[in-house]
C-alpha cells in the first residue's frame, strides 16, 4: 500500500516502490492518503482535483451536480443537516 506524504518521496524510494503504480497514474497528486483515491467515496479538498483524477473518479457525480462546490467534506452536502459556512 502506498503511504503518501513524506513516505512518497524520492528520498524514501517512493515508499519503497509501493507508490510506483499510484505515481504513474497520478504523477502530480501529492495527497497524504493515496489509498483514498478511487475507494468509492468522494473525498474533497486536495483529493477532488484534476491532478488526483477527481479522487480517482469518485467525485464525478458530485462534481456534475455541484460543479462550483469545493468543500473538504462532500458527504456533508445533502446529509440532512444545515452545515453553514462554505457548505
Short mmCIF file of C-alpha atoms in Angstrom, two decimals:
data_model
loop_
_atom_site.label_atom_id
_atom_site.label_comp_id
_atom_site.label_asym_id
_atom_site.label_seq_id
_atom_site.Cartn_x
_atom_site.Cartn_y
_atom_site.Cartn_z
CA UNK A 1 0.00 0.00 0.00
CA UNK A 2 1.27 3.42 -0.96
CA UNK A 3 1.70 5.67 2.06
CA UNK A 4 1.62 9.30 0.99
CA UNK A 5 3.15 12.46 2.31
CA UNK A 6 6.73 12.17 3.49
CA UNK A 7 6.89 8.46 2.51
CA UNK A 8 6.12 9.06 -1.16
CA UNK A 9 9.32 10.97 -1.89
CA UNK A 10 12.44 10.30 -3.91
CA UNK A 11 14.46 10.22 -0.68
CA UNK A 12 12.28 7.36 0.64
CA UNK A 13 12.25 5.45 -2.64
CA UNK A 14 8.60 6.39 -3.15
CA UNK A 15 7.62 4.34 -0.12
CA UNK A 16 9.99 1.54 -1.07
CA UNK A 17 8.38 1.43 -4.54
CA UNK A 18 4.92 0.88 -3.01
CA UNK A 19 3.81 4.10 -4.72
CA UNK A 20 5.06 3.29 -8.23
CA UNK A 21 1.62 2.44 -9.67
CA UNK A 22 -0.05 5.39 -7.91
CA UNK A 23 2.61 7.83 -9.10
CA UNK A 24 2.36 6.52 -12.66
CA UNK A 25 -1.41 7.09 -12.72
CA UNK A 26 -1.40 10.37 -10.73
CA UNK A 27 2.10 11.88 -11.09
CA UNK A 28 1.10 15.32 -9.76
CA UNK A 29 -1.15 14.08 -6.91
CA UNK A 30 0.51 14.60 -3.52
CA UNK A 31 -2.17 13.59 -1.00
CA UNK A 32 -1.39 12.18 2.44
CA UNK A 33 -3.59 9.09 1.96
CA UNK A 34 -3.30 7.73 -1.59
CA UNK A 35 -5.49 4.74 -0.68
CA UNK A 36 -8.45 7.16 -0.53
CA UNK A 37 -8.11 7.82 -4.26
CA UNK A 38 -10.60 5.64 -6.10
CA UNK A 39 -12.01 3.99 -2.97
CA UNK A 40 -15.65 4.65 -3.88
CA UNK A 41 -16.11 7.70 -1.61
CA UNK A 42 -15.76 11.27 -2.84
CA UNK A 43 -13.14 12.99 -0.71
CA UNK A 44 -12.92 16.74 -1.13
CA UNK A 45 -10.13 19.25 -0.91
CA UNK A 46 -6.85 18.19 -2.46
CA UNK A 47 -8.31 14.79 -3.43
CA UNK A 48 -11.00 16.27 -5.69
CA UNK A 49 -8.58 17.89 -8.14
CA UNK A 50 -7.57 17.32 -11.72
CA UNK A 51 -4.12 16.15 -10.52
CA UNK A 52 -5.77 13.39 -8.47
CA UNK A 53 -8.26 12.39 -11.14
CA UNK A 54 -11.08 13.97 -9.11
CA UNK A 55 -10.46 11.43 -6.37
CA UNK A 56 -9.94 8.63 -8.86
CA UNK A 57 -13.34 9.47 -10.41
CA UNK A 58 -15.06 9.04 -7.04
CA UNK A 59 -16.25 12.66 -7.27
CA UNK A 60 -17.64 12.57 -10.83
CA UNK A 61 -21.32 12.52 -9.76
CA UNK A 62 -20.75 15.14 -7.03
CA UNK A 63 -18.89 17.45 -9.42
CA UNK A 64 -21.62 17.08 -12.04
CA UNK A 65 -24.33 18.03 -9.54
CA UNK A 66 -22.33 20.75 -7.73
CA UNK A 67 -19.70 21.96 -10.24
CA UNK A 68 -18.72 25.08 -8.25
CA UNK A 69 -18.72 23.44 -4.81
CA UNK A 70 -15.18 22.87 -3.49
CA UNK A 71 -15.74 21.77 0.10
CA UNK A 72 -13.40 19.50 2.05
CA UNK A 73 -16.17 17.05 3.01
CA UNK A 74 -18.58 16.47 0.12
CA UNK A 75 -20.50 13.89 2.16
CA UNK A 76 -21.83 16.78 4.27
CA UNK A 77 -23.77 18.09 1.27
CA UNK A 78 -27.34 16.87 1.42
CA UNK A 79 -26.82 14.90 4.63
CA UNK A 80 -29.92 16.33 6.32
CA UNK A 81 -28.01 18.89 8.41
CA UNK A 82 -27.53 22.56 7.62
CA UNK A 83 -23.75 22.82 7.94
CA UNK A 84 -23.35 26.54 7.17
CA UNK A 85 -20.21 28.33 6.06
CA UNK A 86 -18.94 27.03 2.74
CA UNK A 87 -21.47 24.19 2.95
#
